[in-house]
Amino acid sequence: MLRLATSIMTNASKRVPIPRNGVDYRCKLALAPMVRSGELPSRLLALHYGADLVWGPETVDRSMIGTTRTFNSALSTVDFTRLSSNGSHGPRKDQKESVIFRLHPALESKKLIFQMGTSDPDRAVAAAKLIAGDVAGIDVNAGCPKPFSTSGGMGAALLRTPDKLCAILEALVANVASEFEIGISVKIRLLETPEETEALVRRLCATGITGLTIHCRTTPMRPREKAIREQLKMIADICREMGVACLANGDVTCPEDAQELVNTFGVEGAMIATAAETNPSCFRRKEDGGLAPWREVVELYLRTSMEVENRWGNTKYLLGHLVPGKDPVYRGVTGSKSYTGICELLGFPELVERAKEVDHALGLDVVPVKQGKKKQNSTADAASGQSGAGKKDKRKPLSTRGVENSKPAVETPKQEIQTQTVPMDIPQPAMESALAA
């Protein structure tokens, strides 16, 4: 539906060339970038249910710089890992590597846009070059209003420093897009007046980007406040005039909403954010079944999370959104401490054996030592340029869990590990259809 309507609308329009390894954002319905809600299992479910593209969570440039790219043969993933700096004290001798970003090349790399938090052109280029060969595009976050982003001059703070924002985009276009042949894009919010928004959009479109996403809220606005549409047509017209794909974000909950924005305001695609946190089957059109029952979605989410050994804390956080708060089982979900416990609680006996294996791999079957400090969330830490250094990580070292360094300086003997994996029970026609969309 989106593809037909948009292709007719933009057929004769000017277009910035799409690099050979990049992707055209036109005619696309995408998963919006969300810290904690945009990790690998969430992205795979969005694709399964019909998303055309998926944005990863904002990852700060400083947290990527210094990572090592490894291929995890046990999980078939590409992991970017590093030892935490542990503040000013440096890494501990017994400290384990932290996974800063994990992607699944076979299932998402041609659909994955890496979103970066940055406030410096040189750092942006250095971080982007580490992952540019594994993704379909690099997106700069210029819209996040949260303090962890804006306090470092990133996110929505860049809207107040347009010269810096344009310099970052120009540096990425010149040094990353040309070398890796992928597109560079930016996600922004509305400014205080239409005139200010128009001036900014024109400057951004002139940097060489291939796509621009507009979140139809100003920086102070919260998600519960209704999205502002009055400037949307003006923004879409400027983008079309300058050949840049324009996506809309804000109060989009399903493909039908996205199509209405295309028809009414002339945008060329859209993003779904909070609705996908509650039920990622929101990407499925009504004629194809619409929203799936929450238990179906939760079972698939658990299978997927265990298949890629997702951090338990992140999985539990998403389950808190996927399981309805009024359901009697919800209280048990919030108190669960492991994959085994949650599978038993929700009545998925066929998943329990795999859950035990994953719990063991992640160290969840080890009785934790009580800590004086409150445990931090590792996913949020990674997004803010930290990696939970104060945590005692019970996971096995990556080197003993089937990980092969794709860039070894010196070849080292590998210990053979018998790792049993259970394939995701995802209907193949549905997954192939999602990935081919």
Short mmCIF file of C-alpha atoms in Angstrom, two decimals:
data_model
loop_
_atom_site.label_atom_id
_atom_site.label_comp_id
_atom_site.label_asym_id
_atom_site.label_seq_id
_atom_site.Cartn_x
_atom_site.Cartn_y
_atom_site.Cartn_z
CA MET A 1 0.00 0.00 0.00
CA LEU A 2 2.68 2.49 0.99
CA ARG A 3 4.89 1.40 -1.87
CA LEU A 4 2.28 1.96 -4.59
CA ALA A 5 1.03 5.33 -3.31
CA THR A 6 4.50 6.76 -2.73
CA SER A 7 6.04 5.58 -5.98
CA ILE A 8 3.31 7.32 -7.94
CA MET A 9 3.73 10.50 -5.90
CA THR A 10 7.53 10.71 -6.25
CA ASN A 11 8.07 9.18 -9.68
CA ALA A 12 9.13 12.43 -11.38
CA SER A 13 10.83 14.00 -8.36
CA LYS A 14 14.51 14.85 -8.04
CA ARG A 15 16.40 12.26 -5.99
CA VAL A 16 19.76 12.25 -4.29
CA PRO A 17 21.50 9.10 -5.62
CA ILE A 18 21.27 6.11 -3.30
CA PRO A 19 24.72 4.51 -2.78
CA ARG A 20 25.25 0.94 -3.98
CA ASN A 21 25.18 -0.60 -0.49
CA GLY A 22 22.59 1.78 0.89
CA VAL A 23 18.81 1.74 0.93
CA ASP A 24 16.19 4.20 -0.27
CA TYR A 25 13.98 5.29 2.63
CA ARG A 26 11.09 6.03 0.26
CA CYS A 27 8.05 3.76 0.46
CA LYS A 28 9.25 2.35 3.78
CA LEU A 29 7.61 1.74 7.15
CA ALA A 30 10.34 1.54 9.78
CA LEU A 31 10.93 0.75 13.43
CA ALA A 32 11.97 4.02 15.06
CA PRO A 33 15.20 4.25 17.09
CA MET A 34 14.45 3.65 20.78
CA VAL A 35 16.94 3.15 23.58
CA ARG A 36 16.30 -0.26 25.23
CA SER A 37 13.41 -0.98 22.83
CA GLY A 38 15.52 -1.20 19.70
CA GLU A 39 17.85 -4.07 20.61
CA LEU A 40 18.27 -7.07 18.33
CA PRO A 41 15.21 -9.17 19.36
CA SER A 42 12.89 -6.17 18.99
CA ARG A 43 14.29 -5.41 15.54
CA LEU A 44 13.89 -9.01 14.38
CA LEU A 45 10.27 -9.11 15.55
CA ALA A 46 9.52 -5.84 13.76
CA LEU A 47 10.90 -7.31 10.53
CA HIS A 48 8.99 -10.53 11.09
CA TYR A 49 5.72 -8.62 11.33
CA GLY A 50 6.30 -6.45 8.27
CA ALA A 51 8.67 -3.54 8.98
CA ASP A 52 10.69 -2.58 5.90
CA LEU A 53 13.59 -1.06 7.85
CA VAL A 54 14.73 -1.05 11.47
CA TRP A 55 16.70 1.60 13.32
CA GLY A 56 18.96 0.48 16.14
CA PRO A 57 18.92 2.33 19.47
CA GLU A 58 21.01 5.47 19.73
CA THR A 59 24.58 4.39 20.40
CA VAL A 60 27.03 7.07 21.46
CA ASP A 61 30.16 7.50 19.33
CA ARG A 62 32.49 7.29 22.33
CA SER A 63 31.06 3.89 23.33
CA MET A 64 31.74 2.48 19.83
CA ILE A 65 35.27 3.83 19.50
CA GLY A 66 37.63 1.21 20.86
CA THR A 67 35.32 -1.74 20.25
CA THR A 68 36.40 -4.96 18.58
CA ARG A 69 34.24 -6.43 15.85
CA THR A 70 33.74 -10.16 16.37
CA PHE A 71 31.68 -12.81 14.65
CA ASN A 72 29.83 -14.88 17.22
CA SER A 73 29.61 -18.30 15.56
CA ALA A 74 27.37 -19.69 18.31
CA LEU A 75 24.71 -17.04 17.71
CA SER A 76 25.44 -16.13 14.07
CA THR A 77 25.70 -12.50 15.14
CA VAL A 78 28.25 -9.74 14.72
CA ASP A 79 29.18 -8.25 18.09
CA PHE A 80 30.98 -5.02 18.84
CA THR A 81 32.60 -5.53 22.24
CA ARG A 82 34.95 -3.75 24.55
CA LEU A 83 36.23 -3.69 28.10
CA SER A 84 34.68 -0.90 30.09
CA SER A 85 37.03 1.85 31.16
CA ASN A 86 35.53 1.49 34.66
CA GLY A 87 35.55 5.24 35.11
CA SER A 88 38.96 6.68 35.94
CA HIS A 89 40.24 3.41 37.40
CA GLY A 90 40.56 1.48 34.15
CA PRO A 91 39.29 -2.08 33.53
CA ARG A 92 39.60 -4.67 36.28
CA LYS A 93 41.82 -7.69 35.69
CA ASP A 94 38.85 -10.06 35.90
CA GLN A 95 36.49 -7.85 33.92
CA LYS A 96 34.51 -9.36 31.06
CA GLU A 97 33.89 -7.76 27.70
CA SER A 98 30.64 -5.85 27.24
CA VAL A 99 28.58 -6.11 24.06
CA ILE A 100 28.01 -2.53 22.92
CA PHE A 101 26.06 -3.44 19.78
CA ARG A 102 24.89 -6.76 18.36
CA LEU A 103 23.40 -7.36 14.93
CA HIS A 104 22.30 -10.37 12.90
CA PRO A 105 23.82 -10.08 9.41
CA ALA A 106 21.69 -12.79 7.81
CA LEU A 107 18.38 -11.43 9.07
CA GLU A 108 18.74 -7.67 9.26
CA SER A 109 21.94 -6.11 7.93
CA LYS A 110 20.39 -4.97 4.63
CA LYS A 111 17.48 -3.48 6.58
CA LEU A 112 19.39 -2.04 9.55
CA ILE A 113 20.17 1.64 10.09
CA PHE A 114 22.71 2.37 12.82
CA GLN A 115 21.77 5.49 14.78
CA MET A 116 24.58 7.37 16.42
CA GLY A 117 24.69 9.93 19.20
CA THR A 118 27.48 12.38 18.48
CA SER A 119 28.52 16.00 18.87
CA ASP A 120 31.81 15.96 17.00
CA PRO A 121 32.52 15.34 13.27
CA ASP A 122 35.80 13.47 13.83
CA ARG A 123 34.36 11.15 16.48
CA ALA A 124 31.29 10.57 14.34
CA VAL A 125 33.44 9.44 11.41
CA ALA A 126 35.66 7.25 13.59
CA ALA A 127 32.67 5.48 15.16
CA ALA A 128 30.72 5.14 11.91
CA LYS A 129 33.63 3.52 10.09
CA LEU A 130 33.66 0.67 12.61
CA ILE A 131 30.15 -0.49 11.71
CA ALA A 132 29.47 0.98 8.28
CA GLY A 133 30.34 -2.26 6.52
CA ASP A 134 27.64 -4.14 8.43
CA VAL A 135 24.64 -1.84 8.01
CA ALA A 136 22.57 -0.19 5.29
CA GLY A 137 22.95 3.35 6.61
CA ILE A 138 24.18 5.67 9.36
CA ASP A 139 21.69 8.01 11.02
CA VAL A 140 22.56 10.95 13.28
CA ASN A 141 20.32 11.49 16.29
CA ALA A 142 19.40 15.17 16.43
CA GLY A 143 16.09 14.74 18.21
CA CYS A 144 16.49 12.88 21.51
CA PRO A 145 15.47 15.24 24.34
CA LYS A 146 16.77 13.08 27.19
CA PRO A 147 19.53 14.52 29.41
CA PHE A 148 22.01 11.67 28.79
CA SER A 149 22.04 12.80 25.16
CA THR A 150 21.58 16.56 25.33
CA SER A 151 24.02 17.06 28.22
CA GLY A 152 26.83 15.98 25.91
CA GLY A 153 25.71 18.29 23.12
CA MET A 154 24.09 15.39 21.27
CA GLY A 155 20.50 14.62 20.30
CA ALA A 156 18.11 17.58 20.37
CA ALA A 157 20.95 19.83 21.58
CA LEU A 158 22.26 19.75 17.99
CA LEU A 159 19.14 21.62 16.88
CA ARG A 160 20.55 24.63 18.75
CA THR A 161 23.95 24.24 17.03
CA PRO A 162 23.05 23.82 13.33
CA ASP A 163 26.59 24.60 12.16
CA LYS A 164 27.92 21.68 14.18
CA LEU A 165 25.11 19.37 13.00
CA CYS A 166 25.75 20.20 9.36
CA ALA A 167 29.50 19.71 9.85
CA ILE A 168 28.87 16.24 11.30
CA LEU A 169 26.65 15.23 8.38
CA GLU A 170 29.07 16.62 5.80
CA ALA A 171 31.97 14.75 7.41
CA LEU A 172 30.00 11.48 7.36
CA VAL A 173 28.97 11.98 3.73
CA ALA A 174 32.55 12.76 2.67
CA ASN A 175 34.37 10.10 4.69
CA VAL A 176 31.90 7.26 5.30
CA ALA A 177 29.26 7.33 2.57
CA SER A 178 31.88 7.53 -0.15
CA GLU A 179 34.08 4.73 1.23
CA PHE A 180 31.38 2.26 2.26
CA GLU A 181 28.74 3.30 -0.29
CA ILE A 182 25.90 3.66 2.19
CA GLY A 183 23.56 6.55 2.89
CA ILE A 184 23.76 9.10 5.69
CA SER A 185 20.58 10.45 7.27
CA VAL A 186 19.38 12.52 10.21
CA LYS A 187 16.41 12.49 12.59
CA ILE A 188 15.25 15.84 13.97
CA ARG A 189 12.37 17.50 15.82
CA LEU A 190 10.34 20.58 15.02
CA LEU A 191 11.77 23.94 15.99
CA GLU A 192 9.75 26.67 17.67
CA THR A 193 8.54 28.33 14.47
CA PRO A 194 7.87 27.09 10.92
CA GLU A 195 10.47 29.56 9.63
CA GLU A 196 13.19 28.12 11.85
CA THR A 197 12.25 24.57 10.87
CA GLU A 198 12.28 25.43 7.17
CA ALA A 199 15.72 27.04 7.37
CA LEU A 200 17.16 24.06 9.22
CA VAL A 201 15.65 21.46 6.88
CA ARG A 202 17.05 23.27 3.84
CA ARG A 203 20.52 23.35 5.37
CA LEU A 204 20.40 19.66 6.31
CA CYS A 205 19.18 18.56 2.88
CA ALA A 206 22.12 20.40 1.31
CA THR A 207 24.72 18.33 3.21
CA GLY A 208 24.41 15.29 0.91
CA ILE A 209 22.15 13.15 3.12
CA THR A 210 19.79 10.66 1.51
CA GLY A 211 17.06 10.74 4.18
CA LEU A 212 15.51 12.95 6.85
CA THR A 213 13.06 11.87 9.54
CA ILE A 214 10.96 14.50 11.26
CA HIS A 215 9.57 13.73 14.70
CA CYS A 216 6.46 15.91 14.75
CA ARG A 217 7.04 17.28 18.23
CA THR A 218 9.22 20.05 19.62
CA THR A 219 12.05 19.24 22.03
CA PRO A 220 10.10 19.98 25.25
CA MET A 221 7.13 17.84 24.19
CA ARG A 222 6.63 14.38 25.66
CA PRO A 223 5.28 11.31 23.80
CA ARG A 224 1.86 11.64 25.48
CA GLU A 225 1.36 15.04 23.82
CA LYS A 226 -0.32 14.96 20.42
CA ALA A 227 2.02 15.20 17.43
CA ILE A 228 2.03 18.49 15.49
CA ARG A 229 1.24 18.06 11.79
CA GLU A 230 1.01 21.68 10.63
CA GLN A 231 4.63 21.85 9.42
CA LEU A 232 4.75 18.37 7.92
CA LYS A 233 3.72 19.23 4.35
CA MET A 234 6.22 22.10 4.23
CA ILE A 235 9.02 19.78 5.36
CA ALA A 236 8.00 17.06 2.91
CA ASP A 237 7.91 19.58 0.04
CA ILE A 238 11.41 20.86 0.83
CA CYS A 239 12.81 17.34 1.01
CA ARG A 240 11.20 16.40 -2.30
CA GLU A 241 12.46 19.59 -3.92
CA MET A 242 16.01 18.77 -2.81
CA GLY A 243 15.79 15.05 -3.56
CA VAL A 244 15.94 13.77 0.03
CA ALA A 245 13.56 11.07 1.28
CA CYS A 246 11.28 12.31 4.07
CA LEU A 247 9.90 10.06 6.82
CA ALA A 248 7.40 11.10 9.48
CA ASN A 249 7.47 10.00 13.12
CA GLY A 250 5.03 10.71 15.96
CA ASP A 251 1.64 9.10 16.69
CA VAL A 252 2.06 6.51 13.93
CA THR A 253 0.66 3.21 15.21
CA CYS A 254 0.05 1.07 12.11
CA PRO A 255 0.53 0.93 8.32
CA GLU A 256 -2.83 2.60 7.82
CA ASP A 257 -1.67 5.63 9.83
CA ALA A 258 1.48 5.80 7.73
CA GLN A 259 -0.49 5.67 4.51
CA GLU A 260 -2.69 8.52 5.69
CA LEU A 261 0.39 10.69 6.28
CA VAL A 262 1.66 9.84 2.80
CA ASN A 263 -1.66 10.75 1.22
CA THR A 264 -2.32 13.88 3.27
CA PHE A 265 1.09 15.50 3.72
CA GLY A 266 3.24 14.04 0.95
CA VAL A 267 5.84 12.35 3.13
CA GLU A 268 7.47 9.30 1.61
CA GLY A 269 7.43 6.91 4.56
CA ALA A 270 6.98 6.72 8.30
CA MET A 271 8.31 5.31 11.57
CA ILE A 272 6.48 3.52 14.37
CA ALA A 273 7.86 3.95 17.89
CA THR A 274 5.90 3.40 21.10
CA ALA A 275 3.19 1.24 19.49
CA ALA A 276 5.92 -1.24 18.52
CA GLU A 277 7.05 -1.45 22.15
CA THR A 278 3.60 -2.67 23.16
CA ASN A 279 3.02 -4.99 20.22
CA PRO A 280 5.44 -5.22 17.26
CA SER A 281 2.74 -6.89 15.17
CA CYS A 282 1.50 -3.31 14.67
CA PHE A 283 3.57 -3.40 11.47
CA ARG A 284 1.16 -5.96 10.02
CA ARG A 285 -1.62 -4.53 7.91
CA LYS A 286 -5.22 -5.22 8.84
CA GLU A 287 -5.85 -7.28 5.71
CA ASP A 288 -2.92 -9.50 6.73
CA GLY A 289 -4.24 -10.07 10.22
CA GLY A 290 -3.48 -6.85 12.08
CA LEU A 291 -2.44 -7.03 15.73
CA ALA A 292 -1.54 -10.48 17.04
CA PRO A 293 -2.60 -11.66 20.55
CA TRP A 294 -0.08 -10.66 23.19
CA ARG A 295 0.76 -14.25 24.17
CA GLU A 296 1.70 -15.08 20.60
CA VAL A 297 3.94 -12.03 20.42
CA VAL A 298 5.53 -12.72 23.82
CA GLU A 299 6.31 -16.33 22.96
CA LEU A 300 7.99 -15.30 19.72
CA TYR A 301 9.85 -12.52 21.51
CA LEU A 302 11.17 -14.97 24.12
CA ARG A 303 12.24 -17.47 21.45
CA THR A 304 14.05 -14.72 19.58
CA SER A 305 15.67 -13.26 22.70
CA MET A 306 16.99 -16.66 23.73
CA GLU A 307 18.21 -17.43 20.23
CA VAL A 308 20.49 -14.39 20.33
CA GLU A 309 21.14 -14.57 24.10
CA ASN A 310 19.77 -11.10 24.71
CA ARG A 311 20.62 -9.46 28.03
CA TRP A 312 18.02 -10.57 30.56
CA GLY A 313 17.55 -7.04 31.87
CA ASN A 314 16.62 -5.80 28.42
CA THR A 315 14.32 -8.75 27.75
CA LYS A 316 12.53 -8.21 31.05
CA TYR A 317 12.13 -4.50 30.29
CA LEU A 318 10.41 -5.26 26.97
CA LEU A 319 8.22 -7.94 28.54
CA GLY A 320 6.98 -5.22 30.86
CA HIS A 321 5.59 -3.50 27.77
CA LEU A 322 4.42 -6.59 25.87
CA VAL A 323 2.46 -8.19 28.74
CA PRO A 324 -0.69 -6.16 29.52
CA GLY A 325 -0.46 -4.45 32.90
CA LYS A 326 -3.97 -5.57 33.85
CA ASP A 327 -3.27 -9.23 33.22
CA PRO A 328 -2.90 -11.27 36.46
CA VAL A 329 0.48 -12.57 35.33
CA TYR A 330 1.98 -9.08 34.99
CA ARG A 331 3.11 -8.83 38.62
CA GLY A 332 5.02 -12.08 38.24
CA VAL A 333 6.70 -10.76 35.09
CA THR A 334 8.05 -7.73 36.93
CA GLY A 335 9.51 -9.99 39.62
CA SER A 336 11.02 -12.60 37.32
CA LYS A 337 14.79 -13.11 37.45
CA SER A 338 15.59 -15.47 34.58
CA TYR A 339 14.47 -16.89 31.25
CA THR A 340 13.59 -20.18 32.96
CA GLY A 341 11.43 -18.43 35.50
CA ILE A 342 9.54 -16.37 32.93
CA CYS A 343 8.90 -19.36 30.64
CA GLU A 344 7.51 -21.34 33.57
CA LEU A 345 5.44 -18.38 34.75
CA LEU A 346 3.88 -17.76 31.33
CA GLY A 347 3.26 -21.42 30.62
CA PHE A 348 5.70 -22.10 27.79
CA PRO A 349 7.04 -25.54 28.83
CA GLU A 350 8.53 -26.20 25.39
CA LEU A 351 10.91 -23.25 25.93
CA VAL A 352 12.16 -24.24 29.39
CA GLU A 353 15.11 -26.42 28.32
CA ARG A 354 16.46 -23.72 26.02
CA ALA A 355 15.82 -21.15 28.75
CA LYS A 356 18.02 -23.13 31.16
CA GLU A 357 20.85 -23.18 28.60
CA VAL A 358 20.63 -19.44 28.05
CA ASP A 359 20.43 -18.73 31.77
CA HIS A 360 23.62 -20.73 32.24
CA ALA A 361 25.36 -18.92 29.38
CA LEU A 362 24.39 -15.54 30.83
CA GLY A 363 25.16 -16.47 34.41
CA LEU A 364 21.54 -16.15 35.52
CA ASP A 365 21.64 -19.53 37.23
CA VAL A 366 24.31 -18.28 39.64
CA VAL A 367 23.11 -16.90 42.97
CA PRO A 368 24.18 -13.24 42.89
CA VAL A 369 26.25 -11.71 45.65
CA LYS A 370 24.38 -8.83 47.28
CA GLN A 371 25.76 -5.48 46.25
CA GLY A 372 25.68 -2.23 48.16
CA LYS A 373 25.03 -0.25 45.01
CA LYS A 374 21.88 -0.37 42.94
CA LYS A 375 22.47 -2.30 39.74
CA GLN A 376 22.43 -0.16 36.59
CA ASN A 377 20.76 -1.10 33.33
CA SER A 378 23.45 -2.12 30.86
CA THR A 379 21.47 -1.21 27.75
CA ALA A 380 20.83 2.33 28.93
CA ASP A 381 24.50 2.57 29.97
CA ALA A 382 25.67 1.59 26.50
CA ALA A 383 23.40 4.16 24.88
CA SER A 384 24.83 6.87 27.11
CA GLY A 385 28.44 5.93 26.43
CA GLN A 386 28.85 3.77 29.54
CA SER A 387 28.91 0.01 29.74
CA GLY A 388 27.91 -0.90 33.28
CA ALA A 389 31.43 -1.21 34.56
CA GLY A 390 30.40 -1.56 38.17
CA LYS A 391 28.49 -4.77 37.53
CA LYS A 392 29.87 -8.19 38.33
CA ASP A 393 29.17 -9.91 35.03
CA LYS A 394 28.58 -13.63 35.52
CA ARG A 395 28.56 -14.38 31.80
CA LYS A 396 31.19 -16.58 30.31
CA PRO A 397 34.01 -14.76 28.48
CA LEU A 398 33.12 -14.21 24.83
CA SER A 399 36.17 -16.24 23.84
CA THR A 400 34.62 -19.35 25.40
CA ARG A 401 31.14 -18.86 23.92
CA GLY A 402 31.83 -19.49 20.25
CA VAL A 403 33.07 -16.02 19.36
CA GLU A 404 35.68 -15.65 16.67
CA ASN A 405 37.50 -12.36 16.31
CA SER A 406 37.06 -11.19 12.76
CA LYS A 407 40.10 -8.94 13.01
CA PRO A 408 42.69 -10.95 14.95
CA ALA A 409 46.06 -9.37 15.49
CA VAL A 410 47.58 -12.75 16.44
CA GLU A 411 45.97 -16.09 15.85
CA THR A 412 45.29 -17.82 19.13
CA PRO A 413 44.30 -21.41 19.83
CA LYS A 414 40.53 -21.85 20.04
CA GLN A 415 38.87 -23.99 22.63
CA GLU A 416 36.22 -26.19 21.12
CA ILE A 417 32.90 -25.63 22.80
CA GLN A 418 29.83 -27.74 22.24
CA THR A 419 27.09 -25.15 22.10
CA GLN A 420 23.58 -26.32 21.51
CA THR A 421 21.35 -23.77 19.85
CA VAL A 422 17.66 -23.97 19.22
CA PRO A 423 16.49 -22.26 16.01
CA MET A 424 13.88 -19.55 16.26
CA ASP A 425 10.46 -20.97 15.72
CA ILE A 426 9.55 -18.26 13.24
CA PRO A 427 7.35 -19.23 10.30
CA GLN A 428 9.77 -19.03 7.41
CA PRO A 429 7.36 -17.71 4.75
CA ALA A 430 6.43 -14.85 7.08
CA MET A 431 10.04 -14.02 7.88
CA GLU A 432 11.10 -14.25 4.21
CA SER A 433 8.21 -12.01 3.25
CA ALA A 434 9.22 -9.45 5.87
CA LEU A 435 12.82 -9.41 4.82
CA ALA A 436 11.91 -9.19 1.13
CA ALA A 437 9.50 -6.29 1.65
#
